[in-house]
mmCIF file of C-alpha atoms in Angstrom:
data_model
loop_
_atom_site.group_PDB
_atom_site.id
_atom_site.type_symbol
_atom_site.label_atom_id
_atom_site.label_comp_id
_atom_site.label_asym_id
_atom_site.label_seq_id
_atom_site.Cartn_x
_atom_site.Cartn_y
_atom_site.Cartn_z
ATOM 1 C CA ILE A 1 1.710 -10.430 3.777
ATOM 2 C CA TYR A 2 4.360 -13.027 2.550
ATOM 3 C CA PRO A 3 6.181 -15.948 4.494
ATOM 4 C CA ALA A 4 10.127 -15.267 5.302
ATOM 5 C CA ARG A 5 10.797 -18.709 6.458
ATOM 6 C CA GLU A 6 8.131 -20.752 7.308
ATOM 7 C CA GLU A 7 4.627 -21.798 5.674
ATOM 8 C CA PRO A 8 2.038 -18.766 3.842
ATOM 9 C CA VAL A 9 -1.182 -19.047 6.210
ATOM 10 C CA PRO A 10 -4.273 -20.061 5.195
ATOM 11 C CA GLY A 11 -6.443 -16.641 5.047
ATOM 12 C CA VAL A 12 -4.121 -14.378 5.926
ATOM 13 C CA ASP A 13 -3.044 -11.293 3.216
ATOM 14 C CA SER A 14 -2.896 -7.559 2.166
ATOM 15 C CA SER A 15 -6.613 -7.438 2.628
ATOM 16 C CA LEU A 16 -6.766 -9.261 6.172
ATOM 17 C CA VAL A 17 -4.670 -6.381 7.384
ATOM 18 C CA VAL A 18 -6.413 -3.119 5.253
ATOM 19 C CA GLU A 19 -9.741 -4.448 6.780
ATOM 20 C CA SER A 20 -8.679 -4.904 10.138
ATOM 21 C CA ALA A 21 -7.134 -0.755 9.519
ATOM 22 C CA ARG A 22 -10.788 0.116 8.622
ATOM 23 C CA ARG A 23 -12.491 -1.005 10.832
ATOM 24 C CA ALA A 24 -9.921 0.371 13.521
ATOM 25 C CA GLY A 25 -10.938 4.098 11.436
ATOM 26 C CA ALA A 26 -8.035 4.331 9.035
ATOM 27 C CA ARG A 27 -9.083 5.301 5.629
ATOM 28 C CA CYS A 28 -6.510 2.664 4.769
ATOM 29 C CA GLU A 29 -6.681 0.616 1.094
ATOM 30 C CA GLU A 30 -4.618 -2.020 -1.231
ATOM 31 C CA VAL A 31 -2.776 -0.104 -3.832
ATOM 32 C CA LEU A 32 -1.233 -1.697 -6.930
ATOM 33 C CA PRO A 33 1.305 -0.460 -8.744
ATOM 34 C CA GLY A 34 -0.986 0.948 -11.294
ATOM 35 C CA ASP A 35 -3.156 2.911 -8.838
ATOM 36 C CA MET A 36 -0.429 5.795 -8.038
ATOM 37 C CA ASP A 37 -1.879 7.752 -10.542
ATOM 38 C CA ARG A 38 -4.829 8.315 -9.233
ATOM 39 C CA ILE A 39 -3.303 8.000 -4.791
ATOM 40 C CA THR A 40 -0.718 11.086 -5.612
ATOM 41 C CA ARG A 41 -4.726 12.774 -6.744
ATOM 42 C CA GLU A 42 -6.017 11.883 -3.965
ATOM 43 C CA ALA A 43 -3.417 13.135 -1.480
ATOM 44 C CA ASN A 44 -4.548 16.073 -1.635
ATOM 45 C CA GLY A 45 -0.936 17.025 0.344
ATOM 46 C CA GLY A 46 -1.506 14.646 3.210
ATOM 47 C CA ILE A 47 0.204 11.713 4.376
ATOM 48 C CA VAL A 48 0.832 8.667 2.427
ATOM 49 C CA VAL A 49 2.038 5.678 3.781
ATOM 50 C CA PHE A 50 3.780 2.986 2.338
ATOM 51 C CA MET A 51 4.479 -0.947 3.842
ATOM 52 C CA GLY A 52 5.246 -3.102 1.750
ATOM 53 C CA ALA A 53 7.898 -5.841 0.953
ATOM 54 C CA GLY A 54 9.579 -5.725 -2.691
ATOM 55 C CA SER A 55 9.009 -2.862 -5.123
ATOM 56 C CA VAL A 56 6.855 -0.734 -2.356
ATOM 57 C CA ASP A 57 10.628 1.438 -1.745
ATOM 58 C CA THR A 58 9.275 2.061 -5.811
ATOM 59 C CA MET A 59 6.415 2.472 -5.730
ATOM 60 C CA ALA A 60 7.138 5.390 -2.809
ATOM 61 C CA ARG A 61 10.169 6.805 -4.726
ATOM 62 C CA GLN A 62 7.210 7.294 -8.028
ATOM 63 C CA ALA A 63 5.197 8.950 -5.820
ATOM 64 C CA VAL A 64 7.046 11.155 -4.062
ATOM 65 C CA MET A 65 8.438 12.454 -7.715
ATOM 66 C CA GLU A 66 4.929 13.103 -9.092
ATOM 67 C CA VAL A 67 4.264 15.323 -6.645
ATOM 68 C CA SER A 68 7.583 17.389 -5.963
ATOM 69 C CA PRO A 69 7.986 20.279 -8.033
#
Protein backbone atom coordinates (compact mmCIF):
# COMPACT_ATOMS: atom_id res chain seq x y z
CA ILE A 1 0.00 0.00 0.00
CA TYR A 2 1.37 3.37 -0.93
CA PRO A 3 -0.15 6.81 -1.20
CA ALA A 4 -0.96 8.19 -4.64
CA ARG A 5 -1.05 11.89 -3.84
CA GLU A 6 -1.84 11.81 -0.16
CA GLU A 7 0.24 11.37 2.95
CA PRO A 8 0.69 7.79 4.20
CA VAL A 9 -1.72 6.74 6.94
CA PRO A 10 0.20 5.55 10.00
CA GLY A 11 -0.38 1.87 10.70
CA VAL A 12 -1.87 1.14 7.27
CA ASP A 13 0.33 -1.18 5.23
CA SER A 14 0.15 -4.44 3.30
CA SER A 15 0.18 -6.52 6.48
CA LEU A 16 -3.17 -4.93 7.42
CA VAL A 17 -4.69 -6.20 4.15
CA VAL A 18 -3.18 -9.67 4.61
CA GLU A 19 -4.43 -10.00 8.19
CA SER A 20 -7.93 -8.82 7.24
CA ALA A 21 -8.09 -11.40 4.44
CA ARG A 22 -6.96 -14.14 6.81
CA ARG A 23 -9.61 -13.21 9.37
CA ALA A 24 -12.18 -13.48 6.57
CA GLY A 25 -11.01 -17.05 5.89
CA ALA A 26 -8.65 -16.55 2.96
CA ARG A 27 -5.28 -18.23 2.66
CA CYS A 28 -3.32 -15.07 2.14
CA GLU A 29 0.24 -13.94 2.61
CA GLU A 30 2.53 -11.11 1.73
CA VAL A 31 4.99 -12.32 -0.90
CA LEU A 32 8.36 -10.86 -1.75
CA PRO A 33 10.24 -11.53 -5.01
CA GLY A 34 12.48 -14.11 -3.32
CA ASP A 35 9.41 -16.18 -2.37
CA MET A 36 8.31 -16.96 -5.93
CA ASP A 37 9.82 -20.46 -6.17
CA ARG A 38 8.03 -21.53 -3.00
CA ILE A 39 4.74 -19.93 -4.02
CA THR A 40 4.64 -21.63 -7.42
CA ARG A 41 5.47 -25.00 -5.83
CA GLU A 42 2.82 -24.64 -3.12
CA ALA A 43 0.12 -23.46 -5.54
CA ASN A 44 -0.01 -27.00 -6.90
CA GLY A 45 -2.32 -26.08 -9.77
CA GLY A 46 -4.43 -23.74 -7.67
CA ILE A 47 -5.14 -20.07 -8.15
CA VAL A 48 -2.65 -17.40 -7.15
CA VAL A 49 -3.81 -13.77 -7.17
CA PHE A 50 -1.25 -10.99 -7.46
CA MET A 51 -2.29 -7.58 -6.17
CA GLY A 52 -0.03 -4.62 -5.93
CA ALA A 53 1.78 -1.91 -7.75
CA GLY A 54 5.22 -1.40 -9.13
CA SER A 55 6.84 -4.70 -10.08
CA VAL A 56 3.89 -6.96 -9.24
CA ASP A 57 3.31 -7.63 -12.94
CA THR A 58 6.90 -8.83 -13.26
CA MET A 59 6.36 -11.24 -10.36
CA ALA A 60 3.15 -12.56 -11.93
CA ARG A 61 4.83 -13.11 -15.29
CA GLN A 62 7.72 -14.92 -13.59
CA ALA A 63 5.29 -17.23 -11.80
CA VAL A 64 3.50 -18.06 -15.05
CA MET A 65 6.78 -18.82 -16.81
CA GLU A 66 7.83 -21.16 -13.98
CA VAL A 67 4.69 -23.27 -14.15
CA SER A 68 4.04 -23.19 -17.91
CA PRO A 69 5.21 -26.20 -19.91
